[in-house]
C-alpha positions as YAML, in Angstrom:
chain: A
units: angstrom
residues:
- id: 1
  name: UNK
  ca: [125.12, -51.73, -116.26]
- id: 2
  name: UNK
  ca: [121.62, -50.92, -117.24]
- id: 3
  name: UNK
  ca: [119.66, -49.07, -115.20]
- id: 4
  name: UNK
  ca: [115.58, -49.08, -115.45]
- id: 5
  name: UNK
  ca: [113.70, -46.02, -116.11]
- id: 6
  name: UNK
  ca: [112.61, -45.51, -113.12]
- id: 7
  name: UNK
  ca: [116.30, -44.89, -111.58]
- id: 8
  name: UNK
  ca: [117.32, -43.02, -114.79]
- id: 9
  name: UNK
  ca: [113.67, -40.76, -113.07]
- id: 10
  name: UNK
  ca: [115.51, -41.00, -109.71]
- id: 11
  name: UNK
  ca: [118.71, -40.00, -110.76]
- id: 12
  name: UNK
  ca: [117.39, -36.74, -112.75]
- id: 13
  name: UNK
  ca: [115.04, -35.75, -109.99]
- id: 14
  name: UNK
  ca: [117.91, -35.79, -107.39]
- id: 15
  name: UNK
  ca: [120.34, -33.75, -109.65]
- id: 16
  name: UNK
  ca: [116.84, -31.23, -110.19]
- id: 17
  name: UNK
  ca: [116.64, -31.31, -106.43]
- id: 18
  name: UNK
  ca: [120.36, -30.39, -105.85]
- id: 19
  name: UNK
  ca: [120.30, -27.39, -108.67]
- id: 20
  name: UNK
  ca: [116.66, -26.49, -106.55]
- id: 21
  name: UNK
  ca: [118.51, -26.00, -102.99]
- id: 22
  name: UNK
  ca: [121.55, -24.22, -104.59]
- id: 23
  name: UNK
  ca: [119.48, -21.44, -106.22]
- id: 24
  name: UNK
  ca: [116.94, -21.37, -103.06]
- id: 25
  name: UNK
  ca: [119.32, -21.27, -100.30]
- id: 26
  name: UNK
  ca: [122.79, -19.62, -101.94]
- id: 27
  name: UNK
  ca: [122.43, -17.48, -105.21]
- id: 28
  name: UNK
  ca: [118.68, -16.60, -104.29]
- id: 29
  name: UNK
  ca: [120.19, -14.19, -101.99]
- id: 30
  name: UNK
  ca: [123.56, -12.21, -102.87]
- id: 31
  name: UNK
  ca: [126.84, -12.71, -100.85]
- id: 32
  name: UNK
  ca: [129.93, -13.20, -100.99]
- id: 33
  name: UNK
  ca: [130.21, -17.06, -99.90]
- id: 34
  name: UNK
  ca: [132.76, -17.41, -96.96]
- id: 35
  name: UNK
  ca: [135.70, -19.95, -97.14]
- id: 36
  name: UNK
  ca: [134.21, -22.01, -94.51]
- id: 37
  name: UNK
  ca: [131.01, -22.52, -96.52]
- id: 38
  name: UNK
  ca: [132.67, -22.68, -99.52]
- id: 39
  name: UNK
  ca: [134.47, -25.43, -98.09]
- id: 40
  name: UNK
  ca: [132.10, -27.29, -96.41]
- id: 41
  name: UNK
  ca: [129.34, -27.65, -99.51]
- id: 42
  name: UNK
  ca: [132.21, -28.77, -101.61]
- id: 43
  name: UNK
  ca: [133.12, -31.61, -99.47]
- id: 44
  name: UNK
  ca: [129.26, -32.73, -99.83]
- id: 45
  name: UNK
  ca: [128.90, -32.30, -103.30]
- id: 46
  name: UNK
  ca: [132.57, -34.23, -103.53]
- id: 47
  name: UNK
  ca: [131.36, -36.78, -100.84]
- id: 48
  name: UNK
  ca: [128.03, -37.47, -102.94]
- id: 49
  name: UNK
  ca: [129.70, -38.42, -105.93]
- id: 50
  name: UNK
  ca: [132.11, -40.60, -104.36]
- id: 51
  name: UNK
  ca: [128.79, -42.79, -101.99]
- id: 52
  name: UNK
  ca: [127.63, -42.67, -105.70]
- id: 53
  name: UNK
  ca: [130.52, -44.04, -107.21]
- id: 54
  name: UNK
  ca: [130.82, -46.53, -104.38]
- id: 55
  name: UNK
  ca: [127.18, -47.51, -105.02]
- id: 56
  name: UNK
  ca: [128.04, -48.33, -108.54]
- id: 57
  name: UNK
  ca: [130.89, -50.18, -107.38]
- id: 58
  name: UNK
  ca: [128.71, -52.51, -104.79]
- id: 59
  name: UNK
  ca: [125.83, -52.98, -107.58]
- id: 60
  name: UNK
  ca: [127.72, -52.90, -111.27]
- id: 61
  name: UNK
  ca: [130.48, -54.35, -110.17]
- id: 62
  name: UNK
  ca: [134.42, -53.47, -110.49]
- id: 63
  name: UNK
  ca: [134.52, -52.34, -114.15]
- id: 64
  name: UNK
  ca: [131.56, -49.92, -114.04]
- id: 65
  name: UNK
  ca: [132.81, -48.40, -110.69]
- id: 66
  name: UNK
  ca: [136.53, -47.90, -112.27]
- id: 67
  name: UNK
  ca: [134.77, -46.60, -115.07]
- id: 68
  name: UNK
  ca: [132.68, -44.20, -113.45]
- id: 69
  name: UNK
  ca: [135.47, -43.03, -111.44]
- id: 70
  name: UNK
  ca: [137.74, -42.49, -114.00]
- id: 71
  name: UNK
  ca: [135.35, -40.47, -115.31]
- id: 72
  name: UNK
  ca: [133.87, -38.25, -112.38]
- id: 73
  name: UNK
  ca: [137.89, -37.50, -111.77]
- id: 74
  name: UNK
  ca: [138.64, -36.36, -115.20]
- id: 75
  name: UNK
  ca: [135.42, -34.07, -115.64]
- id: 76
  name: UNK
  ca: [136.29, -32.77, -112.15]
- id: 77
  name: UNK
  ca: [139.97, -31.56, -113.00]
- id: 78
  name: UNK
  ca: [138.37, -30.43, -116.77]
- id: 79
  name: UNK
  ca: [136.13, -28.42, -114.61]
- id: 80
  name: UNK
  ca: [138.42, -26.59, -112.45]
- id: 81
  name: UNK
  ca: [140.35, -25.84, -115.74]
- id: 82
  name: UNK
  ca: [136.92, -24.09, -116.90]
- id: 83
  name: UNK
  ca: [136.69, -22.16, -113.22]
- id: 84
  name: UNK
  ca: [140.00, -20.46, -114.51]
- id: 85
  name: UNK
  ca: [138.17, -18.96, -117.92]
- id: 86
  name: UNK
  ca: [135.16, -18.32, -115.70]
- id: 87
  name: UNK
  ca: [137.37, -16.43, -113.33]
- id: 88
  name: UNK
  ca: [139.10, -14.24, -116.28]
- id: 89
  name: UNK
  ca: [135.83, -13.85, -117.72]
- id: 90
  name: UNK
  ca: [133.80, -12.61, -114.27]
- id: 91
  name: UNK
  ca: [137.07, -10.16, -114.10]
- id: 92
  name: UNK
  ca: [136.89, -9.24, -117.28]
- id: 93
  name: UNK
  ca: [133.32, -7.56, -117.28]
- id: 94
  name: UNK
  ca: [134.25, -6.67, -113.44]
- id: 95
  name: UNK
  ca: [131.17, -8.57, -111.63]
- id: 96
  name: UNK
  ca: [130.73, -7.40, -108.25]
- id: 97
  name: UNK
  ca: [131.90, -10.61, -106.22]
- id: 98
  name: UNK
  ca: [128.19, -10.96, -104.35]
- id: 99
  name: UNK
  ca: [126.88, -11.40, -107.99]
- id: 100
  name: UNK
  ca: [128.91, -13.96, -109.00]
- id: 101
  name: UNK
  ca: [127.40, -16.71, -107.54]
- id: 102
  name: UNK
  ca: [124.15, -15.98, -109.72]
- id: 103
  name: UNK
  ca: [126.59, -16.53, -112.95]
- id: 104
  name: UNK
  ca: [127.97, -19.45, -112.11]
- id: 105
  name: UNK
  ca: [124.78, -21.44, -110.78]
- id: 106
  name: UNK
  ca: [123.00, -20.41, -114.20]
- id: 107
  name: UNK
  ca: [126.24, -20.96, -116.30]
- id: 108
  name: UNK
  ca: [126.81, -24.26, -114.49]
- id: 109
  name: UNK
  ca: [122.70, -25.38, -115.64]
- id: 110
  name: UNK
  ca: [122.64, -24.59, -118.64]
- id: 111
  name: UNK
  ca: [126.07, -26.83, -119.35]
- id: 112
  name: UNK
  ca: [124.46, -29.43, -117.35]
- id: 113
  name: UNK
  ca: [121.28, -29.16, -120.40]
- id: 114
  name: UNK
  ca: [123.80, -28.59, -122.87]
- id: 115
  name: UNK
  ca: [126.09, -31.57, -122.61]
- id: 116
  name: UNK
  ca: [123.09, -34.18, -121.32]
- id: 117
  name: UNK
  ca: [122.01, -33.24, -124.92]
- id: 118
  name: UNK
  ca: [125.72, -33.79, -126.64]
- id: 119
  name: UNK
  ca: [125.98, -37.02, -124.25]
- id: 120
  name: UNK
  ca: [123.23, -38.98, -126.23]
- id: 121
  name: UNK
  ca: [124.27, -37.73, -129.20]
- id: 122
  name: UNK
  ca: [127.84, -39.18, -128.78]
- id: 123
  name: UNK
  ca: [125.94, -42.25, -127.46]
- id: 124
  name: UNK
  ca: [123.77, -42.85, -130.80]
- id: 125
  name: UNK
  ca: [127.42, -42.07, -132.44]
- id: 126
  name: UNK
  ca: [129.48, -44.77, -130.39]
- id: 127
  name: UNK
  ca: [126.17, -47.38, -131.25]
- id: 128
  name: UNK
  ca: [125.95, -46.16, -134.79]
- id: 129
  name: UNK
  ca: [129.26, -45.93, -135.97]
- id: 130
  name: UNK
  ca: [132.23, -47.81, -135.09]
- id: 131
  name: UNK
  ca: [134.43, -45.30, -136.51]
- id: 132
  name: UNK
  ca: [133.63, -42.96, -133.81]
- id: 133
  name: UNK
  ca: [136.13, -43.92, -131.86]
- id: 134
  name: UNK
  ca: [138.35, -42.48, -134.04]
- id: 135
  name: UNK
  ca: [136.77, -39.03, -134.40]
- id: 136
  name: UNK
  ca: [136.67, -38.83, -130.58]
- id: 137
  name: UNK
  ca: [140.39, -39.87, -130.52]
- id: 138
  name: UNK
  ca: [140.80, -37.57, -132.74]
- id: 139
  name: UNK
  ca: [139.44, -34.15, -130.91]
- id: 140
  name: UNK
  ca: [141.23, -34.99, -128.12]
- id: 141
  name: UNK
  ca: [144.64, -34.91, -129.29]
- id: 142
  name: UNK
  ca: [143.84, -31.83, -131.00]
- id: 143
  name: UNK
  ca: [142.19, -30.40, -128.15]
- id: 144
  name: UNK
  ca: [145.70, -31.28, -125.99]
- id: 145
  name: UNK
  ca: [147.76, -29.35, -128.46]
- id: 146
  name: UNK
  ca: [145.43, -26.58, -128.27]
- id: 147
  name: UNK
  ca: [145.35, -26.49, -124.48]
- id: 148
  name: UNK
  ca: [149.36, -26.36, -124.50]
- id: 149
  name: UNK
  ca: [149.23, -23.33, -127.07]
- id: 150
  name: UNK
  ca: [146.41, -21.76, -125.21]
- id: 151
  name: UNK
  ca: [146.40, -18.14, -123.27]
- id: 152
  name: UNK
  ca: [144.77, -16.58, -120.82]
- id: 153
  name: UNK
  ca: [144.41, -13.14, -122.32]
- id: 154
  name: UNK
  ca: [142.35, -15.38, -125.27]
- id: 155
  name: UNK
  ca: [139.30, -15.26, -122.41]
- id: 156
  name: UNK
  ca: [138.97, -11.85, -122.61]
- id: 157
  name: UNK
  ca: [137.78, -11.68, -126.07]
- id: 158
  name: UNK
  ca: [134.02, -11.70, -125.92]
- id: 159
  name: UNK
  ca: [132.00, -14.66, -127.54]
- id: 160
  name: UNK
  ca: [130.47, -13.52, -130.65]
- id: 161
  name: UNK
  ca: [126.81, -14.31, -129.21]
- id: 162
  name: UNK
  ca: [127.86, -11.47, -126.50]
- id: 163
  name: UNK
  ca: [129.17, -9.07, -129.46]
- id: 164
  name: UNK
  ca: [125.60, -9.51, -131.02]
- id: 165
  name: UNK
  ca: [123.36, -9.06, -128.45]
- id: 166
  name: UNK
  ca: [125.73, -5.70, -127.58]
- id: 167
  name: UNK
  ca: [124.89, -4.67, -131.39]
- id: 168
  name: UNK
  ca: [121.67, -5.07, -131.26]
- id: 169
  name: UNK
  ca: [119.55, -4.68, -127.82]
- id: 170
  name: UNK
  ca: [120.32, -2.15, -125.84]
- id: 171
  name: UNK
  ca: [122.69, -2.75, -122.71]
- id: 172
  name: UNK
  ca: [122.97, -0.40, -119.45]
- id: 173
  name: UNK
  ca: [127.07, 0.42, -118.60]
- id: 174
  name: UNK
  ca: [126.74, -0.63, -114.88]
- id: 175
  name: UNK
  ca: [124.90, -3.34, -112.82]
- id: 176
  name: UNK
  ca: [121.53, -2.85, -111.15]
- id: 177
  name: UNK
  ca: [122.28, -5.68, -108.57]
- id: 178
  name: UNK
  ca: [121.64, -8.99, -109.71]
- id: 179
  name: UNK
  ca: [119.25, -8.29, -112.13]
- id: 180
  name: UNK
  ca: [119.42, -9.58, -115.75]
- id: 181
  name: UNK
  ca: [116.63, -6.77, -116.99]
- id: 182
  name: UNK
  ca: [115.83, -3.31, -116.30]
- id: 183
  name: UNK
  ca: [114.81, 0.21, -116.81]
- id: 184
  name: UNK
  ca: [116.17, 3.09, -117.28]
- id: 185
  name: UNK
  ca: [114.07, 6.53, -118.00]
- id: 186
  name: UNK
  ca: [111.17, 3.80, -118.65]
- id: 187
  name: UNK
  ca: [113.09, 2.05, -121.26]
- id: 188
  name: UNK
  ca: [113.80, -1.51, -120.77]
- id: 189
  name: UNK
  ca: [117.33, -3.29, -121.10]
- id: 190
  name: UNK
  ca: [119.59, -5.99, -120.53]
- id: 191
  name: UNK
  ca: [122.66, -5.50, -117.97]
- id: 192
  name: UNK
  ca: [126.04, -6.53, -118.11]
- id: 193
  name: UNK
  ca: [124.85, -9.85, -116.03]
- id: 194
  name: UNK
  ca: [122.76, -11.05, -118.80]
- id: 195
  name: UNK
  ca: [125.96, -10.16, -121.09]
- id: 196
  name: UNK
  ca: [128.31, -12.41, -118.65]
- id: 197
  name: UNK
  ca: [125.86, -15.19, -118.14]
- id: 198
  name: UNK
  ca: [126.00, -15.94, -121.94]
- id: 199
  name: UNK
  ca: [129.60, -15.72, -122.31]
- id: 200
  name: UNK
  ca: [129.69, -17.81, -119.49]
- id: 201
  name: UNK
  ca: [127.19, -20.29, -121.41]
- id: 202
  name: UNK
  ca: [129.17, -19.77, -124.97]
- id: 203
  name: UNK
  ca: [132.51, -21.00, -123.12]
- id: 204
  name: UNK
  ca: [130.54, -24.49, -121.97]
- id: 205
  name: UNK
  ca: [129.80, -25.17, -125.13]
- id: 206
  name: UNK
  ca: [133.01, -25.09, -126.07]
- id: 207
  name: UNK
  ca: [134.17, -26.70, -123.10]
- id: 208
  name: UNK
  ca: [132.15, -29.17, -123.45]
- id: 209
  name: UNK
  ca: [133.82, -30.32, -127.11]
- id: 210
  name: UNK
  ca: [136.42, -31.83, -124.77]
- id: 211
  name: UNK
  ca: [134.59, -33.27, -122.23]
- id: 212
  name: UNK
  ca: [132.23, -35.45, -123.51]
- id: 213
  name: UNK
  ca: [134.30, -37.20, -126.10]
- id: 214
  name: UNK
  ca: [137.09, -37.36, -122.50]
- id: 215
  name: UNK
  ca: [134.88, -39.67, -120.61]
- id: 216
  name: UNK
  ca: [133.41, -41.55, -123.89]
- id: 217
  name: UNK
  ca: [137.19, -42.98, -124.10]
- id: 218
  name: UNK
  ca: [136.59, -43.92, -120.45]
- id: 219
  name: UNK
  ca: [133.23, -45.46, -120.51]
- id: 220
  name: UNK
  ca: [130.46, -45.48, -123.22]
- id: 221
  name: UNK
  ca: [127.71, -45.86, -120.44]
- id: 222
  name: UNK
  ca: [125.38, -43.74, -120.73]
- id: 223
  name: UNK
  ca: [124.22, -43.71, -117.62]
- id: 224
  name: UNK
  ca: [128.00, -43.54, -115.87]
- id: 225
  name: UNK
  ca: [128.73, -40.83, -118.82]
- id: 226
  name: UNK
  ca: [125.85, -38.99, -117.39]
- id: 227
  name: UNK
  ca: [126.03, -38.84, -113.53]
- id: 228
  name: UNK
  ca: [130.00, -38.13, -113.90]
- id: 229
  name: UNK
  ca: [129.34, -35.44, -115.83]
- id: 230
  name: UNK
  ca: [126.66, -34.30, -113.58]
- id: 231
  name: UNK
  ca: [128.36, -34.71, -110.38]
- id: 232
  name: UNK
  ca: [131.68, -33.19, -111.82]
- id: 233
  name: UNK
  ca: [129.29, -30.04, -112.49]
- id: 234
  name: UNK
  ca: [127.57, -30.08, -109.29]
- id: 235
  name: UNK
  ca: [129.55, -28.08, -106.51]
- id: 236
  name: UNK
  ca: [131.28, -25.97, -109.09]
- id: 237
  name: UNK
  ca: [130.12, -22.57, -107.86]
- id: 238
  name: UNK
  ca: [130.91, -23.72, -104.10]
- id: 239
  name: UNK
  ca: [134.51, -24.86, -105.54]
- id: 240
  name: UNK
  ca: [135.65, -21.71, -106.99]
- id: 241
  name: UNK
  ca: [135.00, -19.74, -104.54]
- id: 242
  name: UNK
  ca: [137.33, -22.33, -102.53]
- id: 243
  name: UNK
  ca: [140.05, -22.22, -104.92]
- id: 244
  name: UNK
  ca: [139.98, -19.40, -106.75]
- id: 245
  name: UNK
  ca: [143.09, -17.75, -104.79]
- id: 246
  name: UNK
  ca: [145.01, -21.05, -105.70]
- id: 247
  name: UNK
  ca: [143.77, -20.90, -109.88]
- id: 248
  name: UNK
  ca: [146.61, -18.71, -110.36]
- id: 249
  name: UNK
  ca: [149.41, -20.94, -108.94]
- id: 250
  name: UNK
  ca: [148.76, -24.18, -110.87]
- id: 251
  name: UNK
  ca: [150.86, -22.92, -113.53]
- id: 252
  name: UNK
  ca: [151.18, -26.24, -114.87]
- id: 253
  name: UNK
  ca: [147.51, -26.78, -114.92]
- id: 254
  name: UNK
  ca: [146.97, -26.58, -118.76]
- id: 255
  name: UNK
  ca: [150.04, -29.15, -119.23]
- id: 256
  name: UNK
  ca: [148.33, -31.65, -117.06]
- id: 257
  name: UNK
  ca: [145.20, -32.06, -119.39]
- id: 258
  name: UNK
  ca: [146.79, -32.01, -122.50]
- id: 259
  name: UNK
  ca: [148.66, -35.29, -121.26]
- id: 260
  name: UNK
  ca: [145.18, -36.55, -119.81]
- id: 261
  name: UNK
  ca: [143.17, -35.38, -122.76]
- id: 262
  name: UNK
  ca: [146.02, -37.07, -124.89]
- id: 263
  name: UNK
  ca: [146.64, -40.45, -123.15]
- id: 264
  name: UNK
  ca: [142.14, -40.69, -123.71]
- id: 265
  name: UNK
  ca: [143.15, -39.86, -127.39]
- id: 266
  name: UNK
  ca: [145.36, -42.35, -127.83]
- id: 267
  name: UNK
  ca: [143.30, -45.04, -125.49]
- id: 268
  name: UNK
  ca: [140.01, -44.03, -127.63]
- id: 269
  name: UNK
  ca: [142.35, -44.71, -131.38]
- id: 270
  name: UNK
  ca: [144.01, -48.26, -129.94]
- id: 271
  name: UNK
  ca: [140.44, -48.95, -129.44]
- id: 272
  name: UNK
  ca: [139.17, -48.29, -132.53]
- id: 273
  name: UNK
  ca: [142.12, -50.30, -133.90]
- id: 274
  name: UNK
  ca: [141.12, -52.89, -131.52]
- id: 275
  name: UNK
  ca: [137.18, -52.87, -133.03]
- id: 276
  name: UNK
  ca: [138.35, -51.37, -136.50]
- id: 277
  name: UNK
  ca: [135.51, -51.82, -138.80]
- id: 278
  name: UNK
  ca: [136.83, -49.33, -141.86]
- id: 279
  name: UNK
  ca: [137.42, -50.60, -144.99]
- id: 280
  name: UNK
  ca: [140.84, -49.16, -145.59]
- id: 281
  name: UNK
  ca: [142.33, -50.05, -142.20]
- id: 282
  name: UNK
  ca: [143.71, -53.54, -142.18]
- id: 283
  name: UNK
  ca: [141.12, -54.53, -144.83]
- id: 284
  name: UNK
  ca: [138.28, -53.56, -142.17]
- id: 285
  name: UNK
  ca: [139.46, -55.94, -139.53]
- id: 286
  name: UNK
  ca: [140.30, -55.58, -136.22]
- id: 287
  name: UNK
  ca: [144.68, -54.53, -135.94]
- id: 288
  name: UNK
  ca: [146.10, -56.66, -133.06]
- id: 289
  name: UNK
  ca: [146.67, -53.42, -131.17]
- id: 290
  name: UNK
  ca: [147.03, -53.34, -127.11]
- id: 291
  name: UNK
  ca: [143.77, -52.64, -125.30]
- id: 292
  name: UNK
  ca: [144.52, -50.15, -122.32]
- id: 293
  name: UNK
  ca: [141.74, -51.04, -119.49]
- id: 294
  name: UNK
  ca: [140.15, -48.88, -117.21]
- id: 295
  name: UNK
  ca: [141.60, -49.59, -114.23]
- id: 296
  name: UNK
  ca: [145.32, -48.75, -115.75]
- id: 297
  name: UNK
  ca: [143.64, -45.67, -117.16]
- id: 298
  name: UNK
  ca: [142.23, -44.61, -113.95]
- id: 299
  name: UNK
  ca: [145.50, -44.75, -111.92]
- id: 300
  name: UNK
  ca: [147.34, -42.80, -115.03]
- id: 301
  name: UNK
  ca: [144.84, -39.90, -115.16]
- id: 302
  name: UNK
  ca: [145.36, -40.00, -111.21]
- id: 303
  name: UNK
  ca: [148.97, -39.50, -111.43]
- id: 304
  name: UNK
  ca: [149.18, -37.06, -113.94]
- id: 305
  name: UNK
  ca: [146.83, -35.16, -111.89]
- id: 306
  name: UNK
  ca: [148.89, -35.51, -108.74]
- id: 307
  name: UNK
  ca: [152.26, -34.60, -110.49]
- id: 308
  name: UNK
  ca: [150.19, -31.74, -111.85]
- id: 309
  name: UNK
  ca: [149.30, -29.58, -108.60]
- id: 310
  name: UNK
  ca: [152.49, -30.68, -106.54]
- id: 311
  name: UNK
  ca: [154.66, -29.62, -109.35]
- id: 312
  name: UNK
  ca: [152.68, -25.94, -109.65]
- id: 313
  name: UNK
  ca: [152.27, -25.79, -105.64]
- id: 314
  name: UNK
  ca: [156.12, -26.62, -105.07]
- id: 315
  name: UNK
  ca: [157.73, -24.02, -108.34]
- id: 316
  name: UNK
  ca: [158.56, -20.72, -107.41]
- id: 317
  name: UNK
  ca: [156.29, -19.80, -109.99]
- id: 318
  name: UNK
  ca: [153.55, -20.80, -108.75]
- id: 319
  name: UNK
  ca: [154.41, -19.00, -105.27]
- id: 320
  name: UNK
  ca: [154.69, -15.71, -106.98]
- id: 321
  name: UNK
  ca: [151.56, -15.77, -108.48]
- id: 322
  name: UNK
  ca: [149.94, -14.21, -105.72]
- id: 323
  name: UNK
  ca: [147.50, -11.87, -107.46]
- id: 324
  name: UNK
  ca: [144.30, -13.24, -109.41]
- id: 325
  name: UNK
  ca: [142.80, -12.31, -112.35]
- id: 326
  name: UNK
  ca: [140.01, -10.79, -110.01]
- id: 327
  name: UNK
  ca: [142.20, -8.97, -108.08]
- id: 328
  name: UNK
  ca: [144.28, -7.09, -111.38]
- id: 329
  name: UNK
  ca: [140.86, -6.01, -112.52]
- id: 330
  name: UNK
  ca: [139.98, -4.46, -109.09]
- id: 331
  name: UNK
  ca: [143.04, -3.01, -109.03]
- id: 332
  name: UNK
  ca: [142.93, -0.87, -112.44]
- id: 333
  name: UNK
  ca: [139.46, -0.15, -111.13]
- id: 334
  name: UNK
  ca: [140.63, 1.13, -108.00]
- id: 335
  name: UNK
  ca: [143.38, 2.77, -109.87]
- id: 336
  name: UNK
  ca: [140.76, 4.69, -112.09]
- id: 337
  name: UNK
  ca: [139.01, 6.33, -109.33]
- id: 338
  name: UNK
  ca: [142.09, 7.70, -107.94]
- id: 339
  name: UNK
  ca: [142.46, 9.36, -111.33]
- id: 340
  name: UNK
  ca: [138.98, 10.77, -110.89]
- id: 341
  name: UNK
  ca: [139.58, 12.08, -107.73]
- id: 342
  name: UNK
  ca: [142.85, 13.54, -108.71]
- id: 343
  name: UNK
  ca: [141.29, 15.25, -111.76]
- id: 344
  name: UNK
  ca: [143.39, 13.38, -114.32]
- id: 345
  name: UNK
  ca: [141.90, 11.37, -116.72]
- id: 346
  name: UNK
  ca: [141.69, 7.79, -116.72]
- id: 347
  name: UNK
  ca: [142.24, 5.36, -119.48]
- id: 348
  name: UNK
  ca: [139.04, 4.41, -121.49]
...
C-alpha cells in the first residue's frame, strides 16, 4: 500500500479536524464529561477507526487490513495502559476533575507530534538498516519485563522536566481554573496545570519507546503505522473518563502487555533471522527460522487481550478494587480539611 500525497494531505487534515472539534466543543469549556457522553464519542472515535480499517481492507487488500488492525488494537490496549499513569498522575497533583479534560486533550497532541516524528524515524531505520529488526525486538522484550516489575506508586515521582521548571520559574500552590499562566500581586507564573501537562507529555515520550517499535513488528507501513497510531490516540480523553472506575480492576492489565509486547519481540527477532543480513549471524544469511504472519499475530494479540480483562473482571481482586487512584487522593484531601476544621494539624 502506497498512498499518494494527496491522501497522506487528506488523512492529516482529518486527524487536524478531529483534534479541532475536541478542543472547540469539549475542553474549550470545563466539565466534568458525563458517562453517557463519554460513552457515546468513544464509540465514534472507535467506529472511525474500524470504517477506516475496513477501507484499507476493501482497497489494500487482506494483508494491509490485518496489518492495520493488528496494529490499531495493540496501540489501543497500550493506550488504556497509559490512561492508568495518566490517572495516578492527574491524582497525584489533585486536578480538579472539570480540568482534566484540558490535560489530556493537550497531553494526547503533543504524543500524537511526538511519535509521528519517532514513526519516520523508525521508518528510515527499518529501510536503512536491516538489523533493526533486531533492536526493535529487542526493546520490546525488555520493555515486557519492565512492565511485569513495574508499580504504580513509580507514577508519582515527578518527571525531571517537572522538577526543573519547579526549580526554576516560579509556580502558584493552587489552580486558577484552567489556566496554564497567571498573576499573582502582578507577578506572573505558571500553575500546577502547566506542571501536569508536561508530566503528562514526559510520560508519552516514554510511552511511546514501546509503541512505535509494537506496531513496526506488525507492519512497517508507514502510512498503516501512522493512522493506527493516530486513531489509537484519538478518543483517549473521551475513553478515560469511560473507564476510569474500571482502571483499577484490571489487575492483570500490566501482565497482558508484557505477553503482547513479548510475542512482537519475538515475531520482530524471527524476522530478522528470517532477513538476517549481519555478518556474524549465520555468515550474514538469512537462518531458516519460522515467519509468524499477521493474520496469526492478529488473533494472538486478540486473545491475550480477551483473557486479559475477563481474567481481572472475574478475580476477586479485581472486585475489591473499588476505590481509584482519584478517589484515595480526594479522600486524604477531604481528610485534611477535617483536620483544619478540628484544629489539629494535618500532614504536610
Amino acid at each position: 500500500m502506497q498512498p499518494t500525497s494527496l491522501i497522506w494531505t487528506a488523512t492529516v487534515a482529518v486527524i487536524i479536524t478531529l483534534l479541532v472539534i475536541d478542543f472547540v466543543f469539549h475542553a474549550r469549556r470545563p466539565h466534568t464529561p458525563t458517562i453517557r457522553e463519554a460513552a457515546w464519542w468513544s464509540a465514534a472515535y472507535v467506529g472511525l477507526a474500524i470504517l477506516f480499517g475496513f477501507g484499507v481492507l476493501l482497497v489494500a487488500g487482506k494483508q494491509a487490513g490485518e496489518e492495520y488492525f493488528a496494529g490499531y488494537l495493540t496501540e489501543k490496549a497500550l493506550s488504556v495502559d497509559n490512561l492508568f499513569v495518566f490517572l495516578v498522575i492527574m491524582s497525584s497533583f489533585a486536578v480538579p476533575r472539570p480540568y482534566q479534560q484540558k490535560v489530556l486533550l493537550f497531553g494526547i497532541a503533543f504524543s500524537l507530534v511526538a511519535r509521528t516524528g519517532l514513526v519516520f524515524v523508525g521508518a528510515a531505520l527499518v529501510n536503512s538498516f536491516a538489523w533493526t529488526f533486531y533492536l526493535f525486538g529487542t526493546v520490546l522484550l525488555v520493555s515486557a519485563v519492565n512492565l511485569l516489575r513495574r508499580r504504580t506508586t513509580d507514577a508519582h515521582e515527578e518527571p525531571a522536566i517537572v522538577r526543573w521548571v519547579r526549580r526554576v520559574i516560579p509556580t502558584t500552590p493552587g489552580y486558577d481554573g484552567n489556566r496554564l499562566l497567571t498573576r499573582v500581586e502582578g507577578r506572573r507564573m505558571l500553575t500546577p496545570m502547566l506542571l501536569v501537562i508536561l508530566a503528562v507529555a514526559a510520560t508519552d515520550v516514554l510511552f511511546a519507546v514501546d509503541s512505535i517499535p509494537a506496531i513496526y513488528g506488525l507492519t512497517q507501513n508507514v502510512y498503516l503505522v501512522f493512522t493506527a497510531t493516530a486513531f489509537s490516540l484519538l478518543g483517549l480523553r473521551q475513553l478515560y473518563f469511560l473507564i476510569d472506575g474500571l482502571l483499577d480492576r484490571l489487575i492483570y492489565l500490566a501482565k497482558g502487555l508484557a505477553a503482547v509486547l513479548a510475542f512482537i519481540g519475538v515475531r520482530l527477532v524471527l524476522h530478522a533471522l528470517h532477513e538476517n543480513t549481519l555478518p556474524f549471524i549465520n555468515s550474514g544469511r538469512p537462518v531458516p527460522v519460522p515467519d509468524i504472519d499477521t493474520g496469526t499475530a492478529l488473533l494472538t494479540i486478540i486473545l491475550i487481550l480477551a483473557v486479559t480483562v475477563i481474567a481481572s473482571l472475574l478475580h476477586p481482586a479485581g472486585a475489591e478494587r473499588s476505590t481509584s487512584p482519584r478517589d484515595q487522593v480526594q479522600d486524604q484531601h477531604e481528610d485534611q480539611h477535617r483536620r483544619v476544621d478540628d484544629g489539629s494539624p494535618s500532614h504536610r
